[in-house]
PDB file of C-alpha atoms in Angstrom:
ATOM      1  CA  UNK A 234       0.611   6.171  18.568  1.00 33.00           C
ATOM      2  CA  UNK A 235      -2.135   3.817  19.858  1.00 34.00           C
ATOM      3  CA  UNK A 236      -5.632   3.303  18.333  1.00 34.00           C
ATOM      4  CA  UNK A 237      -7.003   5.946  20.599  1.00 33.00           C
ATOM      5  CA  UNK A 238      -5.493   8.605  18.220  1.00 33.00           C
ATOM      6  CA  UNK A 239      -8.405   8.197  15.598  1.00 35.00           C
ATOM      7  CA  UNK A 240     -10.801   9.109  18.331  1.00 35.00           C
ATOM      8  CA  UNK A 241     -13.238   6.814  20.082  1.00 33.00           C
ATOM      9  CA  UNK A 242     -16.900   6.266  19.238  1.00 35.00           C
ATOM     10  CA  UNK A 243     -19.286   8.556  21.053  1.00 35.00           C
ATOM     11  CA  UNK A 244     -22.049   6.999  23.264  1.00 34.00           C
ATOM     12  CA  UNK A 245     -25.078   6.480  21.487  1.00 35.00           C
ATOM     13  CA  UNK A 246     -23.512   6.944  18.184  1.00 35.00           C
ATOM     14  CA  UNK A 247     -24.129   3.598  16.913  1.00 35.00           C
ATOM     15  CA  UNK A 248     -26.817   4.615  14.540  1.00 32.00           C
ATOM     16  CA  UNK A 249     -25.192   7.883  13.384  1.00 33.00           C
ATOM     17  CA  UNK A 250     -22.406   6.899  11.098  1.00 31.00           C
ATOM     18  CA  UNK A 251     -23.532   9.233   8.318  1.00 35.00           C
ATOM     19  CA  UNK A 252     -22.530  12.481   9.969  1.00 37.00           C
ATOM     20  CA  UNK A 253     -24.302  14.944   7.511  1.00 35.00           C
ATOM     21  CA  UNK A 254     -23.335  17.027   4.713  1.00 38.00           C
ATOM     22  CA  UNK A 255     -20.514  19.511   4.076  1.00 41.00           C
ATOM     23  CA  UNK A 256     -19.122  21.538   1.306  1.00 38.00           C
ATOM     24  CA  UNK A 257     -15.625  20.691   0.080  1.00 46.00           C
ATOM     25  CA  UNK A 258     -14.266  21.743  -3.265  1.00 45.00           C
ATOM     26  CA  UNK A 259     -17.526  23.377  -4.151  1.00 41.00           C
ATOM     27  CA  UNK A 260     -19.289  20.010  -4.085  1.00 44.00           C
ATOM     28  CA  UNK A 261     -21.888  18.951  -1.541  1.00 39.00           C
ATOM     29  CA  UNK A 262     -20.597  15.569  -0.207  1.00 51.00           C
ATOM     30  CA  UNK A 263     -21.939  13.367   2.486  1.00 53.00           C
ATOM     31  CA  UNK A 264     -19.327  12.346   5.139  1.00 66.00           C
ATOM     32  CA  UNK A 265     -19.105   9.033   6.380  1.00 90.00           C
ATOM     33  CA  UNK A 266     -18.067   8.871   9.965  1.00 94.00           C
ATOM     34  CA  UNK A 267     -14.331   8.058  10.734  1.00 96.00           C
ATOM     35  CA  UNK A 268     -13.947   4.458  12.278  1.00 97.00           C
ATOM     36  CA  UNK A 269     -12.393   5.183  15.649  1.00 97.00           C
ATOM     37  CA  UNK A 270     -11.330   1.640  16.393  1.00 98.00           C
ATOM     38  CA  UNK A 271     -10.651  -1.502  14.264  1.00 98.00           C
ATOM     39  CA  UNK A 272     -14.056  -2.911  15.389  1.00 98.00           C
ATOM     40  CA  UNK A 273     -15.634  -0.103  13.545  1.00 98.00           C
ATOM     41  CA  UNK A 274     -14.078  -0.688  10.128  1.00 98.00           C
ATOM     42  CA  UNK A 275     -16.457  -3.395   8.986  1.00 97.00           C
ATOM     43  CA  UNK A 276     -19.419  -1.025   9.950  1.00 96.00           C
ATOM     44  CA  UNK A 277     -17.707   1.758   7.810  1.00 97.00           C
ATOM     45  CA  UNK A 278     -17.742  -0.611   4.766  1.00 97.00           C
ATOM     46  CA  UNK A 279     -21.367  -1.401   5.154  1.00 96.00           C
ATOM     47  CA  UNK A 280     -22.376   2.175   5.504  1.00 96.00           C
ATOM     48  CA  UNK A 281     -20.215   3.262   2.639  1.00 97.00           C
ATOM     49  CA  UNK A 282     -21.861   0.579   0.527  1.00 96.00           C
ATOM     50  CA  UNK A 283     -18.809  -1.495  -0.484  1.00 97.00           C
ATOM     51  CA  UNK A 284     -18.458  -5.138  -0.158  1.00 97.00           C
ATOM     52  CA  UNK A 285     -15.163  -4.518   1.848  1.00 98.00           C
ATOM     53  CA  UNK A 286     -11.749  -3.138   1.647  1.00 98.00           C
ATOM     54  CA  UNK A 287      -9.155  -4.102  -1.064  1.00 98.00           C
ATOM     55  CA  UNK A 288      -5.632  -3.440   0.362  1.00 98.00           C
ATOM     56  CA  UNK A 289      -2.801  -3.489  -2.062  1.00 98.00           C
ATOM     57  CA  UNK A 290      -0.156  -2.795   0.465  1.00 98.00           C
ATOM     58  CA  UNK A 291       0.040  -5.653   3.065  1.00 98.00           C
ATOM     59  CA  UNK A 292       3.084  -7.561   4.036  1.00 97.00           C
ATOM     60  CA  UNK A 293       3.213 -11.359   4.826  1.00 98.00           C
ATOM     61  CA  UNK A 294       6.825 -12.762   5.007  1.00 96.00           C
ATOM     62  CA  UNK A 295       8.625 -15.804   5.986  1.00 95.00           C
ATOM     63  CA  UNK A 296       8.654 -15.900   9.754  1.00 93.00           C
ATOM     64  CA  UNK A 297      12.507 -15.418  10.161  1.00 91.00           C
ATOM     65  CA  UNK A 298      12.594 -12.556   7.637  1.00 91.00           C
ATOM     66  CA  UNK A 299       9.624 -10.934   9.285  1.00 92.00           C
ATOM     67  CA  UNK A 300      11.386 -11.017  12.673  1.00 91.00           C
ATOM     68  CA  UNK A 301      14.308  -9.222  11.245  1.00 90.00           C
ATOM     69  CA  UNK A 302      12.071  -6.559   9.543  1.00 89.00           C
ATOM     70  CA  UNK A 303      10.475  -5.860  13.068  1.00 90.00           C
ATOM     71  CA  UNK A 304      13.838  -6.032  14.692  1.00 91.00           C
ATOM     72  CA  UNK A 305      15.060  -3.228  12.287  1.00 86.00           C
ATOM     73  CA  UNK A 306      11.840  -1.194  12.786  1.00 88.00           C
ATOM     74  CA  UNK A 307      12.141  -1.712  16.737  1.00 88.00           C
ATOM     75  CA  UNK A 308      15.762  -0.253  16.374  1.00 87.00           C
ATOM     76  CA  UNK A 309      14.625   2.635  14.320  1.00 82.00           C
ATOM     77  CA  UNK A 310      17.280   1.641  11.848  1.00 78.00           C
ATOM     78  CA  UNK A 311      18.948   4.139   9.451  1.00 82.00           C
ATOM     79  CA  UNK A 312      16.430   3.844   6.708  1.00 78.00           C
ATOM     80  CA  UNK A 313      13.519   4.353   9.177  1.00 81.00           C
ATOM     81  CA  UNK A 314      14.809   7.372  11.242  1.00 80.00           C
ATOM     82  CA  UNK A 315      12.015   7.372  13.836  1.00 86.00           C
ATOM     83  CA  UNK A 316      10.490   5.299  16.517  1.00 85.00           C
ATOM     84  CA  UNK A 317       8.361   2.655  14.792  1.00 87.00           C
ATOM     85  CA  UNK A 318       6.543   0.355  17.260  1.00 91.00           C
ATOM     86  CA  UNK A 319       4.833  -2.513  15.505  1.00 94.00           C
ATOM     87  CA  UNK A 320       1.081  -2.595  16.209  1.00 95.00           C
ATOM     88  CA  UNK A 321       0.412  -6.187  15.098  1.00 97.00           C
ATOM     89  CA  UNK A 322       3.129  -8.346  16.131  1.00 96.00           C
ATOM     90  CA  UNK A 323       0.982 -11.453  15.766  1.00 96.00           C
ATOM     91  CA  UNK A 324       1.216 -14.782  14.111  1.00 96.00           C
ATOM     92  CA  UNK A 325       0.323 -15.097  10.349  1.00 97.00           C
ATOM     93  CA  UNK A 326      -3.077 -16.855  11.296  1.00 98.00           C
ATOM     94  CA  UNK A 327      -4.146 -14.143  13.675  1.00 98.00           C
ATOM     95  CA  UNK A 328      -3.287 -11.335  11.270  1.00 98.00           C
ATOM     96  CA  UNK A 329      -5.235 -12.950   8.424  1.00 98.00           C
ATOM     97  CA  UNK A 330      -8.257 -13.259  10.896  1.00 98.00           C
ATOM     98  CA  UNK A 331      -7.921  -9.666  11.667  1.00 98.00           C
ATOM     99  CA  UNK A 332      -7.921  -8.483   8.066  1.00 98.00           C
ATOM    100  CA  UNK A 333     -11.108 -10.583   7.684  1.00 98.00           C
ATOM    101  CA  UNK A 334     -12.752  -9.095  10.667  1.00 98.00           C
ATOM    102  CA  UNK A 335     -11.884  -5.719   9.398  1.00 98.00           C
ATOM    103  CA  UNK A 336     -13.708  -6.570   6.162  1.00 98.00           C
ATOM    104  CA  UNK A 337     -10.564  -6.562   4.046  1.00 98.00           C
ATOM    105  CA  UNK A 338     -11.759  -8.825   1.272  1.00 98.00           C
ATOM    106  CA  UNK A 339      -8.485  -8.648  -0.886  1.00 98.00           C
ATOM    107  CA  UNK A 340      -4.881  -7.976   0.097  1.00 98.00           C
ATOM    108  CA  UNK A 341      -1.437  -8.545  -0.943  1.00 98.00           C
ATOM    109  CA  UNK A 342       1.502 -10.437   0.563  1.00 98.00           C
ATOM    110  CA  UNK A 343       4.331  -7.970  -0.510  1.00 97.00           C
ATOM    111  CA  UNK A 344       7.708  -9.164   0.018  1.00 95.00           C
ATOM    112  CA  UNK A 345      10.946  -7.381  -1.190  1.00 92.00           C
ATOM    113  CA  UNK A 346      14.697  -8.501  -1.446  1.00 90.00           C
ATOM    114  CA  UNK A 347      17.647  -6.425  -0.235  1.00 88.00           C
ATOM    115  CA  UNK A 348      20.340  -8.642  -1.365  1.00 91.00           C
ATOM    116  CA  UNK A 349      20.986 -11.125  -4.180  1.00 95.00           C
ATOM    117  CA  UNK A 350      19.594 -14.714  -3.818  1.00 95.00           C
ATOM    118  CA  UNK A 351      16.607 -13.868  -1.930  1.00 96.00           C
ATOM    119  CA  UNK A 352      13.880 -12.807  -4.351  1.00 97.00           C
ATOM    120  CA  UNK A 353      13.170 -16.389  -5.914  1.00 98.00           C
ATOM    121  CA  UNK A 354      12.725 -18.047  -2.605  1.00 97.00           C
ATOM    122  CA  UNK A 355      10.624 -15.324  -1.378  1.00 97.00           C
ATOM    123  CA  UNK A 356       8.411 -15.888  -4.522  1.00 98.00           C
ATOM    124  CA  UNK A 357       7.980 -19.397  -3.595  1.00 98.00           C
ATOM    125  CA  UNK A 358       6.796 -18.662  -0.070  1.00 98.00           C
ATOM    126  CA  UNK A 359       4.453 -15.637  -0.852  1.00 98.00           C
ATOM    127  CA  UNK A 360       2.927 -17.548  -3.778  1.00 98.00           C
ATOM    128  CA  UNK A 361       2.231 -20.564  -1.608  1.00 98.00           C
ATOM    129  CA  UNK A 362       0.832 -18.445   1.234  1.00 98.00           C
ATOM    130  CA  UNK A 363      -1.724 -16.798  -1.411  1.00 98.00           C
ATOM    131  CA  UNK A 364      -2.717 -20.342  -2.632  1.00 98.00           C
ATOM    132  CA  UNK A 365      -3.384 -21.293   1.046  1.00 98.00           C
ATOM    133  CA  UNK A 366      -5.108 -18.011   2.027  1.00 98.00           C
ATOM    134  CA  UNK A 367      -8.246 -17.083   0.389  1.00 97.00           C
ATOM    135  CA  UNK A 368      -8.448 -13.274  -0.573  1.00 97.00           C
ATOM    136  CA  UNK A 369      -4.558 -12.998  -0.714  1.00 98.00           C
ATOM    137  CA  UNK A 370      -3.335 -11.659  -4.124  1.00 98.00           C
ATOM    138  CA  UNK A 371      -0.522 -13.933  -5.515  1.00 98.00           C
ATOM    139  CA  UNK A 372       2.519 -11.688  -4.924  1.00 98.00           C
ATOM    140  CA  UNK A 373       6.139 -11.701  -6.037  1.00 98.00           C
ATOM    141  CA  UNK A 374       9.207  -9.546  -6.014  1.00 97.00           C
ATOM    142  CA  UNK A 375      12.594  -9.255  -7.890  1.00 97.00           C
ATOM    143  CA  UNK A 376      16.138  -7.948  -7.593  1.00 97.00           C
ATOM    144  CA  UNK A 377      19.001  -7.070  -9.999  1.00 97.00           C
ATOM    145  CA  UNK A 378      20.924 -10.289 -10.216  1.00 97.00           C
ATOM    146  CA  UNK A 379      21.756 -13.036 -12.573  1.00 97.00           C
ATOM    147  CA  UNK A 380      18.615 -15.188 -13.282  1.00 97.00           C
ATOM    148  CA  UNK A 381      16.056 -12.473 -12.459  1.00 98.00           C
ATOM    149  CA  UNK A 382      14.274 -12.856 -15.732  1.00 98.00           C
ATOM    150  CA  UNK A 383      13.825 -16.544 -15.227  1.00 98.00           C
ATOM    151  CA  UNK A 384      12.404 -16.380 -11.795  1.00 98.00           C
ATOM    152  CA  UNK A 385      10.067 -13.621 -12.787  1.00 98.00           C
ATOM    153  CA  UNK A 386       8.864 -15.611 -15.675  1.00 98.00           C
ATOM    154  CA  UNK A 387       8.128 -18.510 -13.352  1.00 98.00           C
ATOM    155  CA  UNK A 388       6.373 -16.346 -10.931  1.00 98.00           C
ATOM    156  CA  UNK A 389       4.082 -15.086 -13.758  1.00 98.00           C
ATOM    157  CA  UNK A 390       3.533 -18.615 -14.878  1.00 98.00           C
ATOM    158  CA  UNK A 391       2.488 -19.439 -11.149  1.00 98.00           C
ATOM    159  CA  UNK A 392       0.054 -16.844 -11.267  1.00 98.00           C
ATOM    160  CA  UNK A 393       1.694 -13.721  -9.653  1.00 98.00           C
ATOM    161  CA  UNK A 394      -0.804 -10.797  -9.873  1.00 98.00           C
ATOM    162  CA  UNK A 395       1.300  -8.127  -8.275  1.00 98.00           C
ATOM    163  CA  UNK A 396       4.938  -7.473  -7.641  1.00 98.00           C
ATOM    164  CA  UNK A 397       6.841  -5.462  -5.137  1.00 97.00           C
ATOM    165  CA  UNK A 398      10.138  -3.493  -5.478  1.00 96.00           C
ATOM    166  CA  UNK A 399      11.431  -1.291  -2.674  1.00 89.00           C
ATOM    167  CA  UNK A 400      14.224   0.929  -4.202  1.00 91.00           C
ATOM    168  CA  UNK A 401      15.032   2.487  -0.738  1.00 88.00           C
ATOM    169  CA  UNK A 402      15.681  -0.875   1.113  1.00 81.00           C
ATOM    170  CA  UNK A 403      17.016  -2.772  -2.050  1.00 81.00           C
ATOM    171  CA  UNK A 404      19.574   0.004  -2.684  1.00 86.00           C
ATOM    172  CA  UNK A 405      19.482  -0.194  -6.509  1.00 92.00           C
ATOM    173  CA  UNK A 406      18.185   2.145  -9.317  1.00 92.00           C
ATOM    174  CA  UNK A 407      14.897   1.309 -10.865  1.00 92.00           C
ATOM    175  CA  UNK A 408      16.500   1.478 -14.228  1.00 91.00           C
ATOM    176  CA  UNK A 409      19.487  -0.887 -13.494  1.00 94.00           C
ATOM    177  CA  UNK A 410      20.326  -2.699 -16.739  1.00 95.00           C
ATOM    178  CA  UNK A 411      19.527  -6.237 -15.565  1.00 96.00           C
ATOM    179  CA  UNK A 412      16.098  -5.147 -14.757  1.00 96.00           C
ATOM    180  CA  UNK A 413      15.135  -3.698 -18.103  1.00 96.00           C
ATOM    181  CA  UNK A 414      13.810  -6.835 -19.564  1.00 97.00           C
ATOM    182  CA  UNK A 415      11.933  -7.605 -16.326  1.00 98.00           C
ATOM    183  CA  UNK A 416      10.096  -4.258 -16.501  1.00 97.00           C
ATOM    184  CA  UNK A 417       9.400  -4.920 -20.159  1.00 97.00           C
ATOM    185  CA  UNK A 418       7.782  -8.396 -19.344  1.00 97.00           C
ATOM    186  CA  UNK A 419       5.568  -6.733 -16.677  1.00 98.00           C
ATOM    187  CA  UNK A 420       4.478  -4.064 -18.903  1.00 97.00           C
ATOM    188  CA  UNK A 421       3.530  -6.641 -21.546  1.00 97.00           C
ATOM    189  CA  UNK A 422       1.676  -8.726 -19.163  1.00 97.00           C
ATOM    190  CA  UNK A 423      -0.143  -5.740 -17.445  1.00 97.00           C
ATOM    191  CA  UNK A 424       0.755  -6.994 -14.070  1.00 98.00           C
ATOM    192  CA  UNK A 425       1.052  -4.237 -11.441  1.00 98.00           C
ATOM    193  CA  UNK A 426       4.226  -3.467  -9.473  1.00 98.00           C
ATOM    194  CA  UNK A 427       3.934  -1.772  -6.219  1.00 98.00           C
ATOM    195  CA  UNK A 428       7.126   0.353  -6.149  1.00 97.00           C
ATOM    196  CA  UNK A 429       8.357   2.275  -3.137  1.00 94.00           C
ATOM    197  CA  UNK A 430      10.069   5.115  -5.232  1.00 93.00           C
ATOM    198  CA  UNK A 431       9.651   7.987  -2.866  1.00 93.00           C
ATOM    199  CA  UNK A 432      12.296   9.433  -0.433  1.00 93.00           C
ATOM    200  CA  UNK A 433      10.274   8.785   2.741  1.00 89.00           C
ATOM    201  CA  UNK A 434      11.012   7.946   5.508  1.00 86.00           C
ATOM    202  CA  UNK A 435      14.618   8.505   4.748  1.00 84.00           C
ATOM    203  CA  UNK A 436      16.051   9.498   1.105  1.00 89.00           C
ATOM    204  CA  UNK A 437      18.568   7.487  -0.556  1.00 87.00           C
ATOM    205  CA  UNK A 438      20.422   7.747  -4.032  1.00 88.00           C
ATOM    206  CA  UNK A 439      17.982   5.854  -5.966  1.00 91.00           C
ATOM    207  CA  UNK A 440      14.602   7.183  -4.408  1.00 92.00           C
ATOM    208  CA  UNK A 441      12.659  10.243  -5.664  1.00 95.00           C
ATOM    209  CA  UNK A 442      10.499  10.970  -8.621  1.00 96.00           C
ATOM    210  CA  UNK A 443      13.322  11.843 -11.062  1.00 96.00           C
ATOM    211  CA  UNK A 444      14.806   8.176 -11.166  1.00 94.00           C
ATOM    212  CA  UNK A 445      11.129   6.775 -11.348  1.00 96.00           C
ATOM    213  CA  UNK A 446      10.302   9.228 -14.156  1.00 96.00           C
ATOM    214  CA  UNK A 447      13.151   7.867 -16.130  1.00 95.00           C
ATOM    215  CA  UNK A 448      11.954   4.301 -15.549  1.00 96.00           C
ATOM    216  CA  UNK A 449       8.622   5.374 -16.882  1.00 96.00           C
ATOM    217  CA  UNK A 450      10.200   7.092 -20.040  1.00 96.00           C
ATOM    218  CA  UNK A 451      11.763   3.835 -20.793  1.00 95.00           C
ATOM    219  CA  UNK A 452       8.641   1.565 -20.176  1.00 96.00           C
ATOM    220  CA  UNK A 453       5.696   3.714 -20.613  1.00 96.00           C
ATOM    221  CA  UNK A 454       3.182   0.903 -20.539  1.00 96.00           C
ATOM    222  CA  UNK A 455       4.319  -0.302 -17.075  1.00 98.00           C
ATOM    223  CA  UNK A 456       1.536  -0.864 -14.647  1.00 98.00           C
ATOM    224  CA  UNK A 457       2.985   0.812 -11.483  1.00 98.00           C
ATOM    225  CA  UNK A 458       1.430   1.670  -7.954  1.00 98.00           C
ATOM    226  CA  UNK A 459       3.541   4.152  -6.246  1.00 98.00           C
ATOM    227  CA  UNK A 460       3.782   3.376  -2.555  1.00 97.00           C
ATOM    228  CA  UNK A 461       2.805   6.057   0.131  1.00 96.00           C
ATOM    229  CA  UNK A 462       1.672   8.426  -2.608  1.00 98.00           C
ATOM    230  CA  UNK A 463       5.169   9.156  -3.411  1.00 97.00           C
ATOM    231  CA  UNK A 464       5.944  10.917  -0.020  1.00 97.00           C
ATOM    232  CA  UNK A 465       7.403  13.357   0.546  1.00 97.00           C
ATOM    233  CA  UNK A 466       7.232  14.367  -3.048  1.00 97.00           C
ATOM    234  CA  UNK A 467       3.552  14.121  -3.472  1.00 98.00           C
ATOM    235  CA  UNK A 468       2.867  16.616  -6.082  1.00 98.00           C
ATOM    236  CA  UNK A 469       5.727  15.299  -8.299  1.00 98.00           C
ATOM    237  CA  UNK A 470       4.259  11.849  -8.181  1.00 98.00           C
ATOM    238  CA  UNK A 471       0.753  13.109  -8.652  1.00 98.00           C
ATOM    239  CA  UNK A 472       2.103  14.768 -11.880  1.00 98.00           C
ATOM    240  CA  UNK A 473       3.360  11.248 -12.977  1.00 98.00           C
ATOM    241  CA  UNK A 474       0.110   9.509 -12.194  1.00 98.00           C
ATOM    242  CA  UNK A 475      -1.862  12.378 -14.204  1.00 98.00           C
ATOM    243  CA  UNK A 476       0.498  12.060 -17.207  1.00 97.00           C
ATOM    244  CA  UNK A 477       1.189   8.359 -17.312  1.00 97.00           C
ATOM    245  CA  UNK A 478      -1.486   6.057 -18.338  1.00 95.00           C
ATOM    246  CA  UNK A 479      -0.913   3.259 -16.059  1.00 97.00           C
ATOM    247  CA  UNK A 480       0.713   4.956 -13.027  1.00 98.00           C
ATOM    248  CA  UNK A 481      -1.380   4.856  -9.792  1.00 98.00           C
ATOM    249  CA  UNK A 482      -0.717   5.626  -6.205  1.00 98.00           C
ATOM    250  CA  UNK A 483      -1.471   3.824  -2.965  1.00 98.00           C
ATOM    251  CA  UNK A 484      -2.337   5.611   0.162  1.00 98.00           C
ATOM    252  CA  UNK A 485      -0.172   3.622   2.497  1.00 98.00           C
ATOM    253  CA  UNK A 486       0.349   5.330   5.959  1.00 97.00           C
ATOM    254  CA  UNK A 487      -0.821   8.766   4.217  1.00 98.00           C
ATOM    255  CA  UNK A 488      -3.083  11.091   6.369  1.00 98.00           C
ATOM    256  CA  UNK A 489      -2.478   9.140   9.569  1.00 97.00           C
ATOM    257  CA  UNK A 490      -1.305  11.257  12.506  1.00 96.00           C
ATOM    258  CA  UNK A 491       2.089   9.348  12.512  1.00 95.00           C
ATOM    259  CA  UNK A 492       2.811   9.998   8.810  1.00 95.00           C
ATOM    260  CA  UNK A 493       1.523  13.486   8.742  1.00 96.00           C
ATOM    261  CA  UNK A 494       3.761  14.568  11.401  1.00 94.00           C
ATOM    262  CA  UNK A 495       6.744  13.259   9.440  1.00 93.00           C
ATOM    263  CA  UNK A 496       5.828  14.234   6.072  1.00 95.00           C
ATOM    264  CA  UNK A 497       2.356  16.060   5.740  1.00 97.00           C
ATOM    265  CA  UNK A 498       0.400  16.107   2.462  1.00 98.00           C
ATOM    266  CA  UNK A 499      -0.004  19.557   1.041  1.00 98.00           C
ATOM    267  CA  UNK A 500      -3.682  20.673   1.188  1.00 97.00           C
ATOM    268  CA  UNK A 501      -3.543  22.478  -2.212  1.00 98.00           C
ATOM    269  CA  UNK A 502      -3.000  19.032  -3.805  1.00 98.00           C
ATOM    270  CA  UNK A 503      -6.269  17.410  -2.471  1.00 98.00           C
ATOM    271  CA  UNK A 504      -8.444  18.443  -5.514  1.00 98.00           C
ATOM    272  CA  UNK A 505      -5.884  16.639  -7.601  1.00 98.00           C
ATOM    273  CA  UNK A 506      -5.952  13.534  -5.330  1.00 98.00           C
ATOM    274  CA  UNK A 507      -9.717  13.602  -5.440  1.00 98.00           C
ATOM    275  CA  UNK A 508      -9.742  13.674  -9.276  1.00 98.00           C
ATOM    276  CA  UNK A 509      -7.126  10.987  -9.438  1.00 98.00           C
ATOM    277  CA  UNK A 510      -9.065   8.724  -7.138  1.00 98.00           C
ATOM    278  CA  UNK A 511     -12.267   9.151  -9.038  1.00 98.00           C
ATOM    279  CA  UNK A 512     -10.331   8.269 -12.254  1.00 98.00           C
ATOM    280  CA  UNK A 513      -9.140   4.958 -10.813  1.00 98.00           C
ATOM    281  CA  UNK A 514      -5.647   5.986  -9.914  1.00 98.00           C
ATOM    282  CA  UNK A 515      -5.545   5.971  -6.118  1.00 98.00           C
ATOM    283  CA  UNK A 516      -5.653   2.618  -4.139  1.00 98.00           C
ATOM    284  CA  UNK A 517      -5.843   1.857  -0.607  1.00 98.00           C
ATOM    285  CA  UNK A 518      -2.608   0.763   1.143  1.00 98.00           C
ATOM    286  CA  UNK A 519      -1.800   0.351   4.676  1.00 98.00           C
ATOM    287  CA  UNK A 520       1.491  -1.384   5.344  1.00 97.00           C
ATOM    288  CA  UNK A 521      -0.189  -3.722   7.792  1.00 98.00           C
ATOM    289  CA  UNK A 522       1.073  -5.347  10.022  1.00 97.00           C
ATOM    290  CA  UNK A 523       4.230  -3.084  10.000  1.00 96.00           C
ATOM    291  CA  UNK A 524       2.546  -0.036  11.359  1.00 96.00           C
ATOM    292  CA  UNK A 525       2.722   1.786  14.626  1.00 95.00           C
ATOM    293  CA  UNK A 526      -1.010   2.432  15.062  1.00 97.00           C
ATOM    294  CA  UNK A 527      -4.370   0.873  14.662  1.00 98.00           C
ATOM    295  CA  UNK A 528      -5.499  -0.062  11.007  1.00 98.00           C
ATOM    296  CA  UNK A 529      -8.507   2.012  11.745  1.00 98.00           C
ATOM    297  CA  UNK A 530      -6.343   5.233  11.514  1.00 98.00           C
ATOM    298  CA  UNK A 531      -5.497   4.639   7.825  1.00 98.00           C
ATOM    299  CA  UNK A 532      -9.337   4.584   6.985  1.00 98.00           C
ATOM    300  CA  UNK A 533     -10.116   7.432   9.226  1.00 98.00           C
ATOM    301  CA  UNK A 534      -7.428   9.642   7.721  1.00 98.00           C
ATOM    302  CA  UNK A 535      -8.922   9.115   4.450  1.00 98.00           C
ATOM    303  CA  UNK A 536     -12.546   9.817   5.643  1.00 97.00           C
ATOM    304  CA  UNK A 537     -11.394  13.148   7.134  1.00 96.00           C
ATOM    305  CA  UNK A 538     -10.225  14.465   3.762  1.00 96.00           C
ATOM    306  CA  UNK A 539     -13.718  15.144   3.028  1.00 95.00           C
ATOM    307  CA  UNK A 540     -13.337  14.063  -0.574  1.00 96.00           C
ATOM    308  CA  UNK A 541     -16.731  12.446  -0.656  1.00 95.00           C
ATOM    309  CA  UNK A 542     -18.317   8.955  -0.591  1.00 97.00           C
ATOM    310  CA  UNK A 543     -17.814   8.160  -4.211  1.00 97.00           C
ATOM    311  CA  UNK A 544     -14.037   8.847  -3.744  1.00 97.00           C
ATOM    312  CA  UNK A 545     -13.938   6.650  -0.746  1.00 98.00           C
ATOM    313  CA  UNK A 546     -15.686   3.911  -2.479  1.00 98.00           C
ATOM    314  CA  UNK A 547     -13.585   4.126  -5.491  1.00 98.00           C
ATOM    315  CA  UNK A 548     -10.237   4.167  -3.305  1.00 98.00           C
ATOM    316  CA  UNK A 549     -11.246   1.437  -0.696  1.00 98.00           C
ATOM    317  CA  UNK A 550     -12.531  -1.007  -3.245  1.00 98.00           C
ATOM    318  CA  UNK A 551     -13.650  -0.166  -6.721  1.00 98.00           C
ATOM    319  CA  UNK A 552     -10.291   0.723  -8.230  1.00 98.00           C
ATOM    320  CA  UNK A 553      -8.552  -2.208  -6.951  1.00 98.00           C
ATOM    321  CA  UNK A 554     -11.470  -4.408  -7.972  1.00 98.00           C
ATOM    322  CA  UNK A 555     -11.084  -3.258 -11.419  1.00 98.00           C
ATOM    323  CA  UNK A 556      -7.370  -3.426 -11.462  1.00 98.00           C
ATOM    324  CA  UNK A 557      -7.308  -7.040 -10.155  1.00 97.00           C
ATOM    325  CA  UNK A 558     -10.717  -8.244 -11.564  1.00 96.00           C
ATOM    326  CA  UNK A 559     -11.930  -8.983  -7.912  1.00 95.00           C
ATOM    327  CA  UNK A 560     -15.406 -10.525  -7.416  1.00 80.00           C
ATOM    328  CA  UNK A 561     -17.741  -9.197  -4.741  1.00 65.00           C
ATOM    329  CA  UNK A 562     -16.229 -11.724  -2.385  1.00 47.00           C
ATOM    330  CA  UNK A 563     -12.689 -10.367  -2.870  1.00 39.00           C
ATOM    331  CA  UNK A 564     -11.471 -13.914  -4.042  1.00 39.00           C
TER     332      UNK A 564
END
């Protein structure tokens, strides 16, 4: 899946990014043209009228761990289930520079632990990375283990603004008893947690809407961002976002040709997605750099939905800007 899948810029189209008007869901909406290549994304932001993109689902990891993640994806491991070539197999500095060239003003550095004894050290690395990287949200993670409350408190004291938990890779239930005080701390602090709670790409015993709903029943004030729109159980996770005050969804990989082939989003649910986005409950996510296509495809997929410029502005910048208190510079 190369960048050509998003469609290349037509000759002489440099001044024609606004592609006109069309009717969708009984509303007249102007359609900003989908970026065909990464070099078009910054232009997309200018035409849309946002200062840039705020991407809540970006991964930066210690080099050794990142190599292992890439090796697992290269091998299409059991939790992947399909060929997954890495598009941005670059050093950290090059990937940060590319995000800035795209117009990404704010981004996370999501790490996640798959065994005991990892999370505290990962937090030290990701928090230091954020301190050294303008625009990076201080990010942290946790795992059900002895000492988890202590190192989560330490991460909060160090300024962590977003956490990540991967229930599929971690292989633990969200409501694991050792994590109950952690969820309570984060709910009280109002710090968002990006949770891979859905079954995609491969279901496990602890993924799916029911286990996550049980967690929310115990911690109704938790600020949670469900990764990948909860794929493949999109509508069940839309239900949770509609009924739970502090539950939002991120768009990670959704509506790209790669992901639509694996787990298509139901067209009947698009009006609900539009309403949630305008209500502040859908945020841009990409999974950069661990994607098998160009970043532009994520943005193009959102544009092609035809949900309107106000929805795109909300999802690509405004919702995350409100949640994280971002300035116009994304710092």
